[in-house]
Amino acid sequence: MIGYGDVNFSQELGGKKNLTGAGDSPIILQSKVQNIFRWSTTFQEEECSWFNAYSLTDIHARQDLQIDGLRESISHVLDLLENEIRLLGGQSNRVYLGGISQGMAMALWALFCATHQVHSQLGGFVGFCGWFPFAQQVEELETANSSSTSGEKTEIQQCQLLDFFHDTIAYPKTSPADVVNNASILSTPVFLSHGTDDPWVSVELGRQAFRVVRQIMDHVEWSEFMGAEGDSHWIKEPEGFDCVLQFFEKCTQS
C-alpha cells in the first residue's frame, strides 16, 4: 500500500481478517516514504513525498515539478511489484497495488506505466483520498479519442493513453508487442474511495480521478463516505475496511 511513513494498511486489515497468510491469500505490498525527501517549491524546504505537488487546490499548477519524482517513485514501486510477482512464481493475481492521498496519485500512474515490466493482470488496485496527476490532459485525450469512435474503448486508444503516461515522465515506452500486456494490466479491478468532507484533498479531485480511470480500465468501483478519523483524510472505520475486504473477496472469486 503506497502511503506515508506512519501508515500500516495491512495491520489495519489484518485486525479484521487474515489476508496475508499462505495459500491463495492476497499479498499486500507496503512501501513508505520515510526516507524519500524532496525539495518542496511551495514550502521552500525538504519534505517526505513521492513527488513535488505544488498545489492541491489547483493540481494543474506547475505540473512540471511532478515529473522527476513521479518517474523515480514509479520505477521504485514497479521494481517491488516485479520482484514480488517473481517470488510468487508469476502469480500476479495475488498482488494488490494501491495508495492513500499522494500515494494513490503515484500508484495510479505506476499502474499505467507497468506494461513494460508487469505482463499480466494484478489482483486489484485500491485507492483512497487521492487525485490524478495531469488529469486534465488525460481527460482531453480521452474526449478526443471517444469522439472519433462513438465512445467505445479500443486497444489502439488504450495504447495511445498509455503512451501519454510514458511520454510525460520519459519512462520506457510501450512497444507494439506490448498490446496484449496492456489489455491484461487494464483488466485489473479498481476500487477508489474518498471522504466527502476531506479538507486536505477535495472529493472533487477523487471524483475526477474516478472519471479518468473509468475511461481506461475495464472494472472500476467508486465509494464516498463521511466522518473518517484524521480530519476525514483517511479510511472510514470500520465501513471503509469492510468495503476493501468485500472488494478483495470479489477479486479472488472472479
mmCIF file of C-alpha atoms in Angstrom:
data_model
loop_
_atom_site.group_PDB
_atom_site.id
_atom_site.type_symbol
_atom_site.label_atom_id
_atom_site.label_comp_id
_atom_site.label_asym_id
_atom_site.label_seq_id
_atom_site.Cartn_x
_atom_site.Cartn_y
_atom_site.Cartn_z
ATOM 1 C CA MET A 1 0.000 0.000 0.000
ATOM 2 C CA ILE A 2 1.532 3.299 -1.062
ATOM 3 C CA GLY A 3 1.146 5.930 1.630
ATOM 4 C CA TYR A 4 3.170 7.887 4.146
ATOM 5 C CA GLY A 5 5.613 6.664 6.764
ATOM 6 C CA ASP A 6 3.150 6.015 9.588
ATOM 7 C CA VAL A 7 0.507 4.230 7.525
ATOM 8 C CA ASN A 8 0.276 0.474 8.068
ATOM 9 C CA PHE A 9 -2.604 -0.642 5.913
ATOM 10 C CA SER A 10 -2.040 -4.392 6.205
ATOM 11 C CA GLN A 11 -2.105 -4.208 10.014
ATOM 12 C CA GLU A 12 -5.459 -2.421 9.882
ATOM 13 C CA LEU A 13 -6.884 -5.106 7.612
ATOM 14 C CA GLY A 14 -5.094 -7.858 9.487
ATOM 15 C CA GLY A 15 -7.039 -6.933 12.600
ATOM 16 C CA LYS A 16 -10.232 -7.760 10.739
ATOM 17 C CA LYS A 17 -9.189 -10.790 8.724
ATOM 18 C CA ASN A 18 -6.010 -12.667 7.844
ATOM 19 C CA LEU A 19 -5.234 -11.613 4.285
ATOM 20 C CA THR A 20 -1.512 -12.162 4.218
ATOM 21 C CA GLY A 21 -1.226 -15.817 5.057
ATOM 22 C CA ALA A 22 -0.224 -18.753 2.930
ATOM 23 C CA GLY A 23 -2.113 -20.370 0.089
ATOM 24 C CA ASP A 24 -4.049 -18.159 -2.273
ATOM 25 C CA SER A 25 -4.415 -15.153 0.051
ATOM 26 C CA PRO A 26 -3.737 -11.700 -1.416
ATOM 27 C CA ILE A 27 -0.291 -10.220 -0.880
ATOM 28 C CA ILE A 28 -0.408 -6.598 0.320
ATOM 29 C CA LEU A 29 2.780 -4.775 -0.568
ATOM 30 C CA GLN A 30 3.770 -1.791 1.553
ATOM 31 C CA SER A 31 6.173 0.938 0.529
ATOM 32 C CA LYS A 32 6.759 4.041 2.623
ATOM 33 C CA VAL A 33 8.228 7.471 2.006
ATOM 34 C CA GLN A 34 10.085 7.703 5.314
ATOM 35 C CA ASN A 35 13.466 8.234 3.664
ATOM 36 C CA ILE A 36 12.346 9.959 0.455
ATOM 37 C CA PHE A 37 12.925 13.674 0.922
ATOM 38 C CA ARG A 38 12.221 16.082 -1.916
ATOM 39 C CA TRP A 39 12.510 19.839 -2.156
ATOM 40 C CA SER A 40 9.088 21.485 -1.902
ATOM 41 C CA THR A 41 8.830 24.546 -4.128
ATOM 42 C CA THR A 42 5.700 25.601 -2.256
ATOM 43 C CA PHE A 43 7.115 25.419 1.286
ATOM 44 C CA GLN A 44 10.766 26.027 0.353
ATOM 45 C CA GLU A 45 12.001 23.081 2.389
ATOM 46 C CA GLU A 46 12.581 19.358 2.100
ATOM 47 C CA GLU A 47 9.646 17.089 2.917
ATOM 48 C CA CYS A 48 8.745 13.415 2.665
ATOM 49 C CA SER A 49 6.844 12.901 -0.563
ATOM 50 C CA TRP A 50 6.570 10.683 -3.606
ATOM 51 C CA PHE A 51 6.738 13.722 -5.880
ATOM 52 C CA ASN A 52 6.582 17.503 -5.680
ATOM 53 C CA ALA A 53 2.914 18.530 -5.554
ATOM 54 C CA TYR A 54 2.866 22.305 -5.997
ATOM 55 C CA SER A 55 -0.805 22.779 -5.035
ATOM 56 C CA LEU A 56 -3.761 20.622 -4.002
ATOM 57 C CA THR A 57 -6.263 23.399 -4.639
ATOM 58 C CA ASP A 58 -5.078 23.726 -8.236
ATOM 59 C CA ILE A 59 -3.479 20.426 -9.242
ATOM 60 C CA HIS A 60 -2.817 21.802 -12.738
ATOM 61 C CA ALA A 61 -0.369 24.437 -11.466
ATOM 62 C CA ARG A 62 3.354 23.784 -12.074
ATOM 63 C CA GLN A 63 2.786 20.195 -13.114
ATOM 64 C CA ASP A 64 6.315 20.115 -14.490
ATOM 65 C CA LEU A 65 7.580 19.888 -10.900
ATOM 66 C CA GLN A 66 5.948 16.467 -10.507
ATOM 67 C CA ILE A 67 7.733 14.691 -13.335
ATOM 68 C CA ASP A 68 11.081 13.737 -11.780
ATOM 69 C CA GLY A 69 9.516 12.474 -8.561
ATOM 70 C CA LEU A 70 6.834 10.515 -10.395
ATOM 71 C CA ARG A 71 9.417 8.822 -12.598
ATOM 72 C CA GLU A 72 11.686 7.873 -9.674
ATOM 73 C CA SER A 73 8.842 6.683 -7.443
ATOM 74 C CA ILE A 74 7.143 4.707 -10.203
ATOM 75 C CA SER A 75 10.409 2.952 -11.012
ATOM 76 C CA HIS A 76 10.829 2.058 -7.322
ATOM 77 C CA VAL A 77 7.298 0.670 -6.959
ATOM 78 C CA LEU A 78 7.343 -1.281 -10.222
ATOM 79 C CA ASP A 79 10.629 -2.905 -9.230
ATOM 80 C CA LEU A 80 8.920 -4.017 -5.997
ATOM 81 C CA LEU A 81 5.941 -5.341 -7.949
ATOM 82 C CA GLU A 82 8.102 -7.206 -10.424
ATOM 83 C CA ASN A 83 10.163 -8.787 -7.651
ATOM 84 C CA GLU A 84 7.113 -9.829 -5.619
ATOM 85 C CA ILE A 85 5.445 -11.408 -8.645
ATOM 86 C CA ARG A 86 8.644 -13.311 -9.380
ATOM 87 C CA LEU A 87 8.777 -14.594 -5.785
ATOM 88 C CA LEU A 88 5.182 -15.790 -6.192
ATOM 89 C CA GLY A 89 6.077 -17.768 -9.287
ATOM 90 C CA GLY A 90 4.338 -15.330 -11.602
ATOM 91 C CA GLN A 91 1.040 -15.249 -9.678
ATOM 92 C CA SER A 92 0.387 -11.551 -10.255
ATOM 93 C CA ASN A 93 -3.290 -12.054 -9.388
ATOM 94 C CA ARG A 94 -2.230 -12.407 -5.727
ATOM 95 C CA VAL A 95 -0.604 -8.967 -5.641
ATOM 96 C CA TYR A 96 -2.608 -5.801 -4.935
ATOM 97 C CA LEU A 97 -1.385 -2.272 -5.558
ATOM 98 C CA GLY A 98 -2.869 0.846 -4.022
ATOM 99 C CA GLY A 99 -2.310 4.087 -2.206
ATOM 100 C CA ILE A 100 -3.641 6.785 0.057
ATOM 101 C CA SER A 101 -3.540 10.515 -0.737
ATOM 102 C CA GLN A 102 -0.406 11.289 -2.770
ATOM 103 C CA GLY A 103 0.347 7.573 -2.661
ATOM 104 C CA MET A 104 -2.838 6.902 -4.623
ATOM 105 C CA ALA A 105 -1.874 9.534 -7.188
ATOM 106 C CA MET A 106 1.531 7.961 -7.732
ATOM 107 C CA ALA A 107 0.287 4.351 -7.609
ATOM 108 C CA LEU A 108 -2.306 5.010 -10.333
ATOM 109 C CA TRP A 109 0.429 6.307 -12.591
ATOM 110 C CA ALA A 110 2.573 3.291 -11.695
ATOM 111 C CA LEU A 111 -0.279 1.027 -12.775
ATOM 112 C CA PHE A 112 -0.471 2.707 -16.182
ATOM 113 C CA CYS A 113 3.309 2.586 -16.632
ATOM 114 C CA ALA A 114 3.513 -1.074 -15.595
ATOM 115 C CA THR A 115 3.112 -2.635 -19.040
ATOM 116 C CA HIS A 116 6.864 -2.511 -19.597
ATOM 117 C CA GLN A 117 7.531 -4.691 -16.524
ATOM 118 C CA VAL A 118 4.309 -6.423 -15.437
ATOM 119 C CA HIS A 119 2.857 -8.689 -18.090
ATOM 120 C CA SER A 120 -0.392 -9.867 -16.530
ATOM 121 C CA GLN A 121 -3.382 -8.665 -14.520
ATOM 122 C CA LEU A 122 -2.877 -7.758 -10.858
ATOM 123 C CA GLY A 123 -5.274 -8.956 -8.186
ATOM 124 C CA GLY A 124 -6.630 -5.437 -7.811
ATOM 125 C CA PHE A 125 -5.987 -1.771 -7.069
ATOM 126 C CA VAL A 126 -7.324 0.203 -4.093
ATOM 127 C CA GLY A 127 -7.058 3.972 -3.701
ATOM 128 C CA PHE A 128 -8.278 6.410 -1.048
ATOM 129 C CA CYS A 129 -8.448 10.194 -0.680
ATOM 130 C CA GLY A 130 -6.240 10.903 -3.670
ATOM 131 C CA TRP A 131 -6.145 12.597 -7.033
ATOM 132 C CA PHE A 132 -4.850 12.035 -10.555
ATOM 133 C CA PRO A 133 -1.774 13.974 -11.772
ATOM 134 C CA PHE A 134 -2.208 15.510 -15.240
ATOM 135 C CA ALA A 135 -5.914 14.621 -15.096
ATOM 136 C CA GLN A 136 -6.972 17.459 -17.389
ATOM 137 C CA GLN A 137 -4.628 16.365 -20.173
ATOM 138 C CA VAL A 138 -5.779 12.758 -19.884
ATOM 139 C CA GLU A 139 -9.455 13.779 -19.958
ATOM 140 C CA GLU A 140 -8.854 15.871 -23.079
ATOM 141 C CA LEU A 141 -7.123 12.939 -24.760
ATOM 142 C CA GLU A 142 -9.938 10.600 -23.733
ATOM 143 C CA THR A 143 -12.529 13.033 -25.123
ATOM 144 C CA ALA A 144 -10.698 13.292 -28.439
ATOM 145 C CA ASN A 145 -10.445 9.508 -28.687
ATOM 146 C CA SER A 146 -14.073 8.816 -27.765
ATOM 147 C CA SER A 147 -15.431 11.383 -30.229
ATOM 148 C CA SER A 148 -13.695 9.559 -33.066
ATOM 149 C CA THR A 149 -15.024 6.102 -32.141
ATOM 150 C CA SER A 150 -18.534 6.752 -30.780
ATOM 151 C CA GLY A 151 -17.294 6.429 -27.202
ATOM 152 C CA GLU A 152 -16.125 2.815 -27.480
ATOM 153 C CA LYS A 153 -12.762 1.882 -25.992
ATOM 154 C CA THR A 154 -10.325 0.180 -28.352
ATOM 155 C CA GLU A 155 -6.874 -1.300 -27.847
ATOM 156 C CA ILE A 156 -5.405 1.438 -30.031
ATOM 157 C CA GLN A 157 -6.966 4.138 -27.848
ATOM 158 C CA GLN A 158 -5.752 2.457 -24.693
ATOM 159 C CA CYS A 159 -2.242 2.250 -26.125
ATOM 160 C CA GLN A 160 -2.355 5.953 -27.012
ATOM 161 C CA LEU A 161 -3.348 6.797 -23.447
ATOM 162 C CA LEU A 162 -0.610 4.587 -22.031
ATOM 163 C CA ASP A 163 1.882 6.274 -24.354
ATOM 164 C CA PHE A 164 0.887 9.607 -22.776
ATOM 165 C CA PHE A 165 1.895 8.365 -19.317
ATOM 166 C CA HIS A 166 5.216 7.011 -20.560
ATOM 167 C CA ASP A 167 5.997 10.095 -22.652
ATOM 168 C CA THR A 168 5.113 12.587 -19.902
ATOM 169 C CA ILE A 169 7.650 11.219 -17.427
ATOM 170 C CA ALA A 170 10.085 9.839 -20.042
ATOM 171 C CA TYR A 171 9.545 6.278 -18.825
ATOM 172 C CA PRO A 172 10.357 3.251 -21.068
ATOM 173 C CA LYS A 173 7.675 3.305 -23.725
ATOM 174 C CA THR A 174 5.131 0.672 -24.640
ATOM 175 C CA SER A 175 6.023 -1.182 -27.830
ATOM 176 C CA PRO A 176 3.582 -2.715 -30.337
ATOM 177 C CA ALA A 177 4.469 -6.117 -28.899
ATOM 178 C CA ASP A 178 3.045 -4.990 -25.530
ATOM 179 C CA VAL A 179 -0.539 -4.677 -26.793
ATOM 180 C CA VAL A 180 -1.562 -7.973 -25.164
ATOM 181 C CA ASN A 181 0.171 -6.940 -21.934
ATOM 182 C CA ASN A 182 -1.726 -3.642 -21.991
ATOM 183 C CA ALA A 183 -5.028 -5.485 -22.177
ATOM 184 C CA SER A 184 -4.026 -7.684 -19.239
ATOM 185 C CA ILE A 185 -2.973 -4.907 -16.870
ATOM 186 C CA LEU A 186 -6.029 -2.827 -17.817
ATOM 187 C CA SER A 187 -8.241 -5.700 -16.678
ATOM 188 C CA THR A 188 -7.054 -5.179 -13.094
ATOM 189 C CA PRO A 189 -10.124 -4.395 -10.922
ATOM 190 C CA VAL A 190 -10.006 -0.945 -9.280
ATOM 191 C CA PHE A 191 -11.668 0.341 -6.096
ATOM 192 C CA LEU A 192 -11.478 4.085 -5.332
ATOM 193 C CA SER A 193 -12.964 5.868 -2.331
ATOM 194 C CA HIS A 194 -12.942 9.387 -0.883
ATOM 195 C CA GLY A 195 -14.418 11.310 2.031
ATOM 196 C CA THR A 196 -16.885 14.000 1.013
ATOM 197 C CA ASP A 197 -15.697 16.081 3.994
ATOM 198 C CA ASP A 198 -11.961 15.644 3.310
ATOM 199 C CA PRO A 199 -10.380 19.090 3.963
ATOM 200 C CA TRP A 200 -6.952 18.230 2.515
ATOM 201 C CA VAL A 201 -7.802 16.690 -0.851
ATOM 202 C CA SER A 202 -11.187 17.707 -2.226
ATOM 203 C CA VAL A 203 -13.598 14.904 -3.040
ATOM 204 C CA GLU A 204 -13.982 16.568 -6.451
ATOM 205 C CA LEU A 205 -10.395 15.561 -7.199
ATOM 206 C CA GLY A 206 -11.229 11.993 -6.229
ATOM 207 C CA ARG A 207 -14.284 12.050 -8.475
ATOM 208 C CA GLN A 208 -12.149 13.352 -11.317
ATOM 209 C CA ALA A 209 -9.672 10.511 -10.752
ATOM 210 C CA PHE A 210 -12.559 8.038 -10.902
ATOM 211 C CA ARG A 211 -13.764 9.510 -14.213
ATOM 212 C CA VAL A 212 -10.288 9.287 -15.714
ATOM 213 C CA VAL A 213 -9.619 5.725 -14.574
ATOM 214 C CA ARG A 214 -13.084 4.541 -15.647
ATOM 215 C CA GLN A 215 -12.303 5.611 -19.212
ATOM 216 C CA ILE A 216 -9.140 3.493 -19.261
ATOM 217 C CA MET A 217 -9.786 0.462 -17.068
ATOM 218 C CA ASP A 218 -12.395 -2.238 -17.558
ATOM 219 C CA HIS A 219 -13.711 -2.540 -13.987
ATOM 220 C CA VAL A 220 -13.759 0.464 -11.630
ATOM 221 C CA GLU A 221 -15.771 0.931 -8.419
ATOM 222 C CA TRP A 222 -16.334 4.206 -6.545
ATOM 223 C CA SER A 223 -17.395 4.858 -2.952
ATOM 224 C CA GLU A 224 -17.870 8.012 -0.860
ATOM 225 C CA PHE A 225 -18.025 8.349 2.911
ATOM 226 C CA MET A 226 -18.131 10.918 5.733
ATOM 227 C CA GLY A 227 -16.674 11.241 9.215
ATOM 228 C CA ALA A 228 -13.396 9.345 8.960
ATOM 229 C CA GLU A 229 -10.663 9.843 11.544
ATOM 230 C CA GLY A 230 -7.675 12.074 10.850
ATOM 231 C CA ASP A 231 -9.696 15.116 9.763
ATOM 232 C CA SER A 232 -11.546 12.814 7.335
ATOM 233 C CA HIS A 233 -8.360 12.314 5.302
ATOM 234 C CA TRP A 234 -8.258 8.602 5.991
ATOM 235 C CA ILE A 235 -10.387 5.478 5.591
ATOM 236 C CA LYS A 236 -13.726 5.396 7.401
ATOM 237 C CA GLU A 237 -13.653 2.732 10.110
ATOM 238 C CA PRO A 238 -14.974 0.111 10.113
ATOM 239 C CA GLU A 239 -17.072 0.597 6.970
ATOM 240 C CA GLY A 240 -14.185 1.527 4.686
ATOM 241 C CA PHE A 241 -12.129 -1.524 5.590
ATOM 242 C CA ASP A 242 -15.221 -3.706 5.188
ATOM 243 C CA CYS A 243 -15.567 -2.345 1.637
ATOM 244 C CA VAL A 244 -11.936 -3.196 0.904
ATOM 245 C CA LEU A 245 -12.394 -6.730 2.215
ATOM 246 C CA GLN A 246 -15.514 -7.168 0.082
ATOM 247 C CA PHE A 247 -13.588 -5.887 -2.932
ATOM 248 C CA PHE A 248 -10.754 -8.359 -2.255
ATOM 249 C CA GLU A 249 -13.248 -11.202 -1.929
ATOM 250 C CA LYS A 250 -14.880 -10.313 -5.260
ATOM 251 C CA CYS A 251 -11.469 -10.143 -6.920
ATOM 252 C CA THR A 252 -10.403 -13.555 -5.623
ATOM 253 C CA GLN A 253 -13.692 -15.130 -6.721
ATOM 254 C CA SER A 254 -13.648 -13.731 -10.253
#
